[in-house]
CSV table of N, CA and C in Angstrom, one decimal:
chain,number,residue,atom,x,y,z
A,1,UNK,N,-42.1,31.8,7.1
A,1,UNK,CA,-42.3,30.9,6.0
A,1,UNK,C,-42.2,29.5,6.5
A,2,UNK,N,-43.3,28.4,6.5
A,2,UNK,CA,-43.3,27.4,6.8
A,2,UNK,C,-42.4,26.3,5.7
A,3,UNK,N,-41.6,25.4,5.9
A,3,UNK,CA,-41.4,24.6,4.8
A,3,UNK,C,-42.2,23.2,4.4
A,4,UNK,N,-42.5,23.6,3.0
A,4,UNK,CA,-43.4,21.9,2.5
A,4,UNK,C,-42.7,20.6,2.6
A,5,UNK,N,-43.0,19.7,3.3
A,5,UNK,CA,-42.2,18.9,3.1
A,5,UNK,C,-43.2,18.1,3.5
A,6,UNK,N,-42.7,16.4,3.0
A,6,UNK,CA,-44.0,15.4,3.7
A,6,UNK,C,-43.8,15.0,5.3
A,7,UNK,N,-45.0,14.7,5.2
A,7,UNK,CA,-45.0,13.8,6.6
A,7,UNK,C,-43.9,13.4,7.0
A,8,UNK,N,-43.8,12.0,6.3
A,8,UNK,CA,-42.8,11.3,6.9
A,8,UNK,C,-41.1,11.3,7.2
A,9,UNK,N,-40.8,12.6,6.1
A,9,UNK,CA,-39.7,12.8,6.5
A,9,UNK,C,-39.6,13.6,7.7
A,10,UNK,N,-40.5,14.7,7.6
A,10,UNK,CA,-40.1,15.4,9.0
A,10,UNK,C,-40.2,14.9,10.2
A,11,UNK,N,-41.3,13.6,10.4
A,11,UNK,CA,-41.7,12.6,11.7
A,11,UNK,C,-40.3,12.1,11.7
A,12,UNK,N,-39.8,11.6,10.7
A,12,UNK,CA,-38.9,10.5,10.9
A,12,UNK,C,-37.9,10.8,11.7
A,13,UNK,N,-37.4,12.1,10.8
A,13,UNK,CA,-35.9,12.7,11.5
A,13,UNK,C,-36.4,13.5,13.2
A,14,UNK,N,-37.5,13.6,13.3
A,14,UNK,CA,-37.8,13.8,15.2
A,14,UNK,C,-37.2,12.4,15.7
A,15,UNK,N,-37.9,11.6,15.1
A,15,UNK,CA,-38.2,10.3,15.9
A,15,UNK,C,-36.8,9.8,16.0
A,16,UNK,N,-35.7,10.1,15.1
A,16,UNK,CA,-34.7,9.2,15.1
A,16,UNK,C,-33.4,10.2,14.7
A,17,UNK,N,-33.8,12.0,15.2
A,17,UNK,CA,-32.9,12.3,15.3
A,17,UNK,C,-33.1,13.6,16.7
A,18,UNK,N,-33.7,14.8,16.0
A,18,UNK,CA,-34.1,15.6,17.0
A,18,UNK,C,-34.6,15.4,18.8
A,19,UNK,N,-35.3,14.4,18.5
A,19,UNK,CA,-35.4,14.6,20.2
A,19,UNK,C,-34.7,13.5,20.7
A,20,UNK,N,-33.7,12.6,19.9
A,20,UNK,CA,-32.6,12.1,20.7
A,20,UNK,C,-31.8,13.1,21.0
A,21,UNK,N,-31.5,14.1,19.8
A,21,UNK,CA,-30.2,15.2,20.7
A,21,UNK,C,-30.6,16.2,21.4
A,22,UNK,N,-32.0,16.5,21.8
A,22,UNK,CA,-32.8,16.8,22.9
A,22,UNK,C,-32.1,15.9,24.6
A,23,UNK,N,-32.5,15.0,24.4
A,23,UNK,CA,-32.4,13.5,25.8
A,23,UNK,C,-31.0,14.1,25.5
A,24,UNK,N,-30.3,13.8,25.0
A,24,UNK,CA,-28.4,14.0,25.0
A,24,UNK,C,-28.3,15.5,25.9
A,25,UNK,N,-28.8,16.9,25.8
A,25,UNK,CA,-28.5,17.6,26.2
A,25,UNK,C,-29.3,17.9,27.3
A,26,UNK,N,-30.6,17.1,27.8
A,26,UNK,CA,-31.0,17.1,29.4
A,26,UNK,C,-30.1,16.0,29.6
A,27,UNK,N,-29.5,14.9,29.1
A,27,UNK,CA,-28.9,14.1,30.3
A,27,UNK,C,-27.4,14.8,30.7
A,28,UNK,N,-27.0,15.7,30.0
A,28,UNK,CA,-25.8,16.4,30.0
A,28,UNK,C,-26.0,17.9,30.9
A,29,UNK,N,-26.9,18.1,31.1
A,29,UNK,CA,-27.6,19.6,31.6
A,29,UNK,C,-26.7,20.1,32.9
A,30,UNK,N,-27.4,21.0,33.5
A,30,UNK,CA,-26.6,21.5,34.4
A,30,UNK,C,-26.4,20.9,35.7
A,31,UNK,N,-25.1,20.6,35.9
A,31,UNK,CA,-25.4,19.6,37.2
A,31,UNK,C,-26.3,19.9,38.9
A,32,UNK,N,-26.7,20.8,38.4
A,32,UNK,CA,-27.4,20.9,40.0
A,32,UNK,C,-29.0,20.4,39.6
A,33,UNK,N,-29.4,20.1,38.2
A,33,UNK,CA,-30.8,19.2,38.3
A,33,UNK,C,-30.9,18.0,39.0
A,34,UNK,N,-32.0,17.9,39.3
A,34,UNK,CA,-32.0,16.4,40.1
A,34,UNK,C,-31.9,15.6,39.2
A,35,UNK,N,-31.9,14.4,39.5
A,35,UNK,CA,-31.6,12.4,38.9
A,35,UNK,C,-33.2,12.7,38.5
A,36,UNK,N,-33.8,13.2,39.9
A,36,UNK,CA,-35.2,12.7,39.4
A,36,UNK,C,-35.8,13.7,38.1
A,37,UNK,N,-35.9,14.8,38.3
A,37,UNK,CA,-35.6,15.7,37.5
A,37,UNK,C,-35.7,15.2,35.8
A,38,UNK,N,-34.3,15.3,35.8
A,38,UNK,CA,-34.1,14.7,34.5
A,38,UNK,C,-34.4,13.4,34.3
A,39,UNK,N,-35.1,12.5,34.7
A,39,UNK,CA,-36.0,11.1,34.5
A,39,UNK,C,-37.0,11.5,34.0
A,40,UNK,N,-37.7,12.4,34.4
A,40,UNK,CA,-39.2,12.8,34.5
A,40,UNK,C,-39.2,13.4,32.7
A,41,UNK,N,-38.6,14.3,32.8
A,41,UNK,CA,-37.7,15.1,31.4
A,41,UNK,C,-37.7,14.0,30.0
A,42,UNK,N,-37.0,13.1,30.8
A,42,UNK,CA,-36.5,11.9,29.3
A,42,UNK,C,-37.7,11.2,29.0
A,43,UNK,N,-38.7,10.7,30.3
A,43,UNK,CA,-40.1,10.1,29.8
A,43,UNK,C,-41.1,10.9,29.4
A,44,UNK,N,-40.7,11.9,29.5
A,44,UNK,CA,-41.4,12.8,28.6
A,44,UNK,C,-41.3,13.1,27.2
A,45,UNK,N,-40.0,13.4,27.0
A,45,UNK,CA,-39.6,12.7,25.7
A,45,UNK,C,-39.6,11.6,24.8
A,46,UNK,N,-40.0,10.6,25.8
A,46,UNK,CA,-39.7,9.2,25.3
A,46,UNK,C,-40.9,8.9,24.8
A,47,UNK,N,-42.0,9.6,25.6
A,47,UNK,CA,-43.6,9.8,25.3
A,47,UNK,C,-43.9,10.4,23.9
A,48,UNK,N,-43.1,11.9,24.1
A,48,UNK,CA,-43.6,12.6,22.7
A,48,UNK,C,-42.5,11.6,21.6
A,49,UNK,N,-41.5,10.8,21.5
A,49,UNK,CA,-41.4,9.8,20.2
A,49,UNK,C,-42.4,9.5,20.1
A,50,UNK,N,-42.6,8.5,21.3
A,50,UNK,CA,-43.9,7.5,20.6
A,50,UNK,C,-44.8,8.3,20.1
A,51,UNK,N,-45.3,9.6,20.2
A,51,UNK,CA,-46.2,10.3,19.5
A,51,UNK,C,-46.1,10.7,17.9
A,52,UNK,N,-44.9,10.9,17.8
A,52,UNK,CA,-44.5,11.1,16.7
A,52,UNK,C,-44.5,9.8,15.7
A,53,UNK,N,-43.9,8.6,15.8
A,53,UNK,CA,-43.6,7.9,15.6
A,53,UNK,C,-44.8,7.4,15.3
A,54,UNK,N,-46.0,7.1,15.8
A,54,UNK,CA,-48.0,7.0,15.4
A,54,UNK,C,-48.3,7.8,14.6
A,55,UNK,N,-47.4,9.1,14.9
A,55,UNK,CA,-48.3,10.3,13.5
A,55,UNK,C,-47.6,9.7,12.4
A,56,UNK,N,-46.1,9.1,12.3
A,56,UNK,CA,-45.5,9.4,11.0
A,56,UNK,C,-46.4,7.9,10.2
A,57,UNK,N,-47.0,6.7,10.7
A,57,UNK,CA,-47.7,5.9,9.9
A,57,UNK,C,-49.2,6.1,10.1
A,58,UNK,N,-49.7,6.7,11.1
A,58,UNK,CA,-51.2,7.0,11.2
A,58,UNK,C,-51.7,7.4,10.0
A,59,UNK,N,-52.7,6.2,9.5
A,59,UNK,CA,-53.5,6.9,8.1
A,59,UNK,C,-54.5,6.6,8.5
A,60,UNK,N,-55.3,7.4,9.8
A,60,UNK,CA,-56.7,7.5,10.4
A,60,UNK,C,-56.9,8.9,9.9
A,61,UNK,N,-56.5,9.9,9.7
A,61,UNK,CA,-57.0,11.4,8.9
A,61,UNK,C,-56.8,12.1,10.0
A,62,UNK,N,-57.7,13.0,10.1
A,62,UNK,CA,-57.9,14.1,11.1
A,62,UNK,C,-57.8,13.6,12.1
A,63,UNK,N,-59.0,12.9,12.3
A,63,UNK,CA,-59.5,12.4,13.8
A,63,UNK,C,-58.1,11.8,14.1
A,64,UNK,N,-57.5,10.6,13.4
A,64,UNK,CA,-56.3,9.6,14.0
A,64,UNK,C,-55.0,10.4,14.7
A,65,UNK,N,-55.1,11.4,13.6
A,65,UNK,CA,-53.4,12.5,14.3
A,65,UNK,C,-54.5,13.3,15.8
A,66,UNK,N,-55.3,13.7,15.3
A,66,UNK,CA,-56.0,14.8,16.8
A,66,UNK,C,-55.7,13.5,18.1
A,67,UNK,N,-56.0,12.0,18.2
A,67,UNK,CA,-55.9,11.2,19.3
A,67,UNK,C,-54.4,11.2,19.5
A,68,UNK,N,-53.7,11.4,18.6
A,68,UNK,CA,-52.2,10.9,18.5
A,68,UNK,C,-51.7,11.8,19.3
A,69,UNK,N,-52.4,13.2,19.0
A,69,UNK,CA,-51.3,14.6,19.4
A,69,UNK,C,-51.7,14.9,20.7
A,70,UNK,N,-52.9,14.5,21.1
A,70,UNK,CA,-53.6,14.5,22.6
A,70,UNK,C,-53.3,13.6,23.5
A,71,UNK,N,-52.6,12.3,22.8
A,71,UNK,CA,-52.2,11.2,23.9
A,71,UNK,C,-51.4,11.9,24.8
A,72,UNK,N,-50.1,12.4,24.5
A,72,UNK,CA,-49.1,12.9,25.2
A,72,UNK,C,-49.5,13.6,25.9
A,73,UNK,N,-50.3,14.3,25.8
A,73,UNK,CA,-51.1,15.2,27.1
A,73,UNK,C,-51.0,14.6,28.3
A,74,UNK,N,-51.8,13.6,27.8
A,74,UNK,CA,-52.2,12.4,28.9
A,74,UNK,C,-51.4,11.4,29.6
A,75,UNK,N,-50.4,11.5,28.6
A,75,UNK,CA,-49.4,10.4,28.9
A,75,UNK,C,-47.9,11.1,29.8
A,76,UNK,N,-48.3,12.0,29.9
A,76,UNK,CA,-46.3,12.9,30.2
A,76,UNK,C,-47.5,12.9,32.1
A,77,UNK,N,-46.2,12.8,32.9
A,77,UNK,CA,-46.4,12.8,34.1
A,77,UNK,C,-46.8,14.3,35.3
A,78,UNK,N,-47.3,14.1,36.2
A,78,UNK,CA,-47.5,15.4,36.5
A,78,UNK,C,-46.6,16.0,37.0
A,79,UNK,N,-45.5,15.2,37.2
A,79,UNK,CA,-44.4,15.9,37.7
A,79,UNK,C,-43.3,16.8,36.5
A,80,UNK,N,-44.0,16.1,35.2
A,80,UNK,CA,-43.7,17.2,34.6
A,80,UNK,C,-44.1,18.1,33.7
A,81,UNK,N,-45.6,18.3,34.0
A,81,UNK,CA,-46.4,19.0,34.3
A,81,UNK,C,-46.5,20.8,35.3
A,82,UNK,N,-45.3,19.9,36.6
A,82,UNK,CA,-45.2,21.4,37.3
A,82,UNK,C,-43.3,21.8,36.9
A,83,UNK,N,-43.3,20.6,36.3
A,83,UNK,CA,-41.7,21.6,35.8
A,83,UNK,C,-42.1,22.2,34.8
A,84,UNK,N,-43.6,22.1,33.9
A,84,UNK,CA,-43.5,23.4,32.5
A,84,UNK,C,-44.4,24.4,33.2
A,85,UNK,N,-44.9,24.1,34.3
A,85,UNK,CA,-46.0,25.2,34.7
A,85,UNK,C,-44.2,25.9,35.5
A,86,UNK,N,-43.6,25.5,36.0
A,86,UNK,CA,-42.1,26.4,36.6
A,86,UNK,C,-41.5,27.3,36.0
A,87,UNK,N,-41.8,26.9,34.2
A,87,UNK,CA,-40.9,27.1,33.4
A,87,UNK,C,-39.8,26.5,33.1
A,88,UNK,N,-39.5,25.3,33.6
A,88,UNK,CA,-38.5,24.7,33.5
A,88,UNK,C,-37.6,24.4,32.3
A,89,UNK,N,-36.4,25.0,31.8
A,89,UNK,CA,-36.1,25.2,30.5
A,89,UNK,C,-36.1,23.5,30.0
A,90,UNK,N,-35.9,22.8,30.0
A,90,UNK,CA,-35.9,21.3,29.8
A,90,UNK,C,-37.3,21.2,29.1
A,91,UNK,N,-38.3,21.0,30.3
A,91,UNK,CA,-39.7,20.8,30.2
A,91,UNK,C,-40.3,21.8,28.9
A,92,UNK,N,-40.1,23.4,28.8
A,92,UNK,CA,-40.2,24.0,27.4
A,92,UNK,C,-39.4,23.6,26.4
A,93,UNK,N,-38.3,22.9,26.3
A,93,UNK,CA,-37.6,22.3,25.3
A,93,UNK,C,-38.0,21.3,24.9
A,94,UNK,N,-38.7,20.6,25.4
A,94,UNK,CA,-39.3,19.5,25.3
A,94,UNK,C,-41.1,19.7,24.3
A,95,UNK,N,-41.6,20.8,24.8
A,95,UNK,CA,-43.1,20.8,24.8
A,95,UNK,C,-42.5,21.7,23.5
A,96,UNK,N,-41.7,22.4,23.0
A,96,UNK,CA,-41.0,23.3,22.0
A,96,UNK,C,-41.4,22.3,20.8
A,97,UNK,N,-41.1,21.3,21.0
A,97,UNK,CA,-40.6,19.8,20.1
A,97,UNK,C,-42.4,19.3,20.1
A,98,UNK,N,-42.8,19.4,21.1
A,98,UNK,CA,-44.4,19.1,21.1
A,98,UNK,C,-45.7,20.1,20.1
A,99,UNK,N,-44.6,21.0,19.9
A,99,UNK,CA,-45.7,22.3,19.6
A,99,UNK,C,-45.8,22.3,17.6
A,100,UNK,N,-44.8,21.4,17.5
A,100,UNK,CA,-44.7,20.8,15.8
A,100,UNK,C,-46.1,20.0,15.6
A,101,UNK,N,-46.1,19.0,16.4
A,101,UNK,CA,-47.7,18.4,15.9
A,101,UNK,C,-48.5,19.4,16.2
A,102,UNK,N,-48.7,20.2,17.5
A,102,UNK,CA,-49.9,21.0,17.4
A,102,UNK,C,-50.2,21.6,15.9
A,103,UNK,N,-49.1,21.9,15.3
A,103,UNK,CA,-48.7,22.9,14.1
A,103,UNK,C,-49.8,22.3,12.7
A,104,UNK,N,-49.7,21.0,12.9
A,104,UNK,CA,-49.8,19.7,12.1
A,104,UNK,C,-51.5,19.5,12.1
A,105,UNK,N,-51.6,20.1,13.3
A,105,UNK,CA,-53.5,20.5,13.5
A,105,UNK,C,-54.4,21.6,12.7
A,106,UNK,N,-53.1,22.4,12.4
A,106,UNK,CA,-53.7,23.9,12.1
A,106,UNK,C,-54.8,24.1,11.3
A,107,UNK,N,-54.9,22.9,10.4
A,107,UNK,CA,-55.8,23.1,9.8
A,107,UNK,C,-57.7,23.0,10.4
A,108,UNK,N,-57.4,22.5,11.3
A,108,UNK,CA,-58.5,22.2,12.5
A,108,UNK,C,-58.6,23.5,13.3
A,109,UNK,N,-60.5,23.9,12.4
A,109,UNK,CA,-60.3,25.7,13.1
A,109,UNK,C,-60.0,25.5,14.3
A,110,UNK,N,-60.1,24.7,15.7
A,110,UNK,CA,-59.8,25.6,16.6
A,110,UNK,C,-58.3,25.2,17.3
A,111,UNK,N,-57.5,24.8,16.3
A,111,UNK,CA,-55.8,24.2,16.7
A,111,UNK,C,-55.1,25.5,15.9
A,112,UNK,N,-55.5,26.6,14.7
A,112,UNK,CA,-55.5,27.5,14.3
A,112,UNK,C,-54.3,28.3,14.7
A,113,UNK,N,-53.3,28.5,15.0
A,113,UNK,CA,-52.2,29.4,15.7
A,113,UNK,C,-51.9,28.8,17.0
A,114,UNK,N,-52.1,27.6,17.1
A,114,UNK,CA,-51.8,27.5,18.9
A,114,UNK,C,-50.4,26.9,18.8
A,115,UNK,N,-49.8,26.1,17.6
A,115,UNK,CA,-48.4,26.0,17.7
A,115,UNK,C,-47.6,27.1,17.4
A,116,UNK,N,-47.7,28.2,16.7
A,116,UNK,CA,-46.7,29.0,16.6
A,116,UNK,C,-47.1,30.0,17.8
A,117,UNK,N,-48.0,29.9,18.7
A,117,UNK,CA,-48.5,31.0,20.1
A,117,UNK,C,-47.3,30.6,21.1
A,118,UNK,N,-47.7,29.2,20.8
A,118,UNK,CA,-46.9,28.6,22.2
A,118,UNK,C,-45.7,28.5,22.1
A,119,UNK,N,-45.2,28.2,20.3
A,119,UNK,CA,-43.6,28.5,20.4
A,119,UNK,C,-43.3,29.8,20.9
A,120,UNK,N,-43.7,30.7,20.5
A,120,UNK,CA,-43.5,32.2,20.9
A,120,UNK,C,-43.1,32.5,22.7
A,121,UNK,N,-44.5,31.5,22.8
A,121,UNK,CA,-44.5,32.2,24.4
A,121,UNK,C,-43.3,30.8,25.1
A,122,UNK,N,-42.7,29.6,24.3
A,122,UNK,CA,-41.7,29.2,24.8
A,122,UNK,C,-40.3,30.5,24.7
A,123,UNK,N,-40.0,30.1,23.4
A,123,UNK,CA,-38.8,31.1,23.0
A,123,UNK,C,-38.5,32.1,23.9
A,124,UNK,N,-39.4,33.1,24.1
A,124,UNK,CA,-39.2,34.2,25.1
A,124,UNK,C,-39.2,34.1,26.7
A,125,UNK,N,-39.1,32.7,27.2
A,125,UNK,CA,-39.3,32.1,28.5
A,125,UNK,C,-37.3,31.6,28.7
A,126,UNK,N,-37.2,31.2,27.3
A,126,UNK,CA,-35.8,30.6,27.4
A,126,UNK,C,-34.5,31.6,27.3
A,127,UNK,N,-33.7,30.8,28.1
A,127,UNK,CA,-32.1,31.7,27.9
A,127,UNK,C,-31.8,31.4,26.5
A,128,UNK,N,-30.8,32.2,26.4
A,128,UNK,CA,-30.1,32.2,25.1
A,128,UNK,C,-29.5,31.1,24.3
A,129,UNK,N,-29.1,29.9,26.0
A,129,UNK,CA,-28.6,28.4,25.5
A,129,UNK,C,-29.3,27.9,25.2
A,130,UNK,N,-30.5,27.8,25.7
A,130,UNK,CA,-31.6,27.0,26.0
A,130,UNK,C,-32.7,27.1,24.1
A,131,UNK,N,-31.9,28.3,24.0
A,131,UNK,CA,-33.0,28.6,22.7
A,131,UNK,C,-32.6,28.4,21.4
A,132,UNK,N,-31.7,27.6,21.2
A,132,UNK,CA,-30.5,27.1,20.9
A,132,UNK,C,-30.9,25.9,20.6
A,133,UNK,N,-31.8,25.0,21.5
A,133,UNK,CA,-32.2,23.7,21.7
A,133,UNK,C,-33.2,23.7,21.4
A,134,UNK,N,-34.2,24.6,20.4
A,134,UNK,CA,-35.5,24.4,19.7
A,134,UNK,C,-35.0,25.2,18.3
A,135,UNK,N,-34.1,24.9,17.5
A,135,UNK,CA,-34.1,25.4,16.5
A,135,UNK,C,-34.9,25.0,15.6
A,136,UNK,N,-34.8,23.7,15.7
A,136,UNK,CA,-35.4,22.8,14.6
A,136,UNK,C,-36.9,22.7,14.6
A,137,UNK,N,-37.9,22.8,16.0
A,137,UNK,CA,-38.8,22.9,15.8
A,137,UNK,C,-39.5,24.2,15.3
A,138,UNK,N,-38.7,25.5,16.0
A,138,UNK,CA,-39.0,26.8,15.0
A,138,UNK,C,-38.8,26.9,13.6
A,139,UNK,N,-38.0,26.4,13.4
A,139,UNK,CA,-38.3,26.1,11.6
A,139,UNK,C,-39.2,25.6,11.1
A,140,UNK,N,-39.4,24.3,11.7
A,140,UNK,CA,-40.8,23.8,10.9
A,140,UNK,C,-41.9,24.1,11.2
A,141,UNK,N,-42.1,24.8,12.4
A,141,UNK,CA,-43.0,26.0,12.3
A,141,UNK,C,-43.6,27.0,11.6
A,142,UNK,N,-42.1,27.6,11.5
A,142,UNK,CA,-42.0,28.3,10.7
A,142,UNK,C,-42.0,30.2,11.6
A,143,UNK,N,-41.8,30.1,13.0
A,143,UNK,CA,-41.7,31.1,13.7
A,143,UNK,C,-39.9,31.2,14.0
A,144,UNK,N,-39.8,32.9,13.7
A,144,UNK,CA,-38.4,33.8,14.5
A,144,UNK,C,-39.2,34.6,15.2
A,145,UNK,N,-38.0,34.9,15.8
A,145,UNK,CA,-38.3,36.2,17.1
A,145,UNK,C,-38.3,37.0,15.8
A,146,UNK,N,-39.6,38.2,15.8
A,146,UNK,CA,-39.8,39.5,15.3
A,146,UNK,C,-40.1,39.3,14.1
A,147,UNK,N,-40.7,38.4,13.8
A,147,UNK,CA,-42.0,37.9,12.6
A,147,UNK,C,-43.3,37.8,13.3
């Protein structure tokens, strides 16, 4: 069951709540990550706000959110790029949080199921703690394990 709600509330509370306590729990993480590590992690984050943060006032339509939700692509570094190709629980907590706008696309036949695919194929990549730290985007999704 996905929940209706508008835009701007759901943008808002990412932007100025969820993926702050995301950054709180990579800067707290396990101590054998690297410094550099978790830098790479937080500007990645710091990237998908700003993405959020353009969707929650963007009144360009389709087209304006599709540039918004594709910047990040472009914009997150390639170093953390090979922490999601690693699996890196951080870097899927992160993209977990990314996979809400995809969601936001669905209406765009070919964006169609790619956010709740990719939550899925996060979820089942993550420990039990780790899965813990995407609640909020599986809700507004609107995916559980075994739906």
């Amino acid at each position: 069951m996905v929940r209706e709600r508008g835009p701007q509330s759901d943008l808002s509370f990412i932007v100025n709540g969820g993926l702050t306590e995301l950054e709180n729990k990579i800067r707290h993480r396990i101590a054998g990550d690297s410094a550099l590590n978790r830098e790479v992690l937080l500007d990645a984050s710091k990237a998908l706000q700003a993405s959020y943060a353009l969707a929650a006032i963007s009144n360009e339509g389709d087209l304006g959110l599709i540039k918004i939700v594709f910047t990040w692509v472009h914009r997150v570094s390639d170093d953390y790029v090979i922490l999601l190709k690693t699996n890196d629980s951080g870097a899927l907590c992160i993209f977990a949080f990314y996979c809400v706008l995809l969601k936001k696309l669905e209406h765009v036949w070919w964006m169609e199921g790619w956010g709740t695919y990719l939550m899925e194929r996060i979820y089942w990549s993550l420990d039990s703690v780790h899965r813990l730290w995407i609640r909020w985007p599986m809700e507004e999704i609107g995916w559980y394990p075994g739906y």
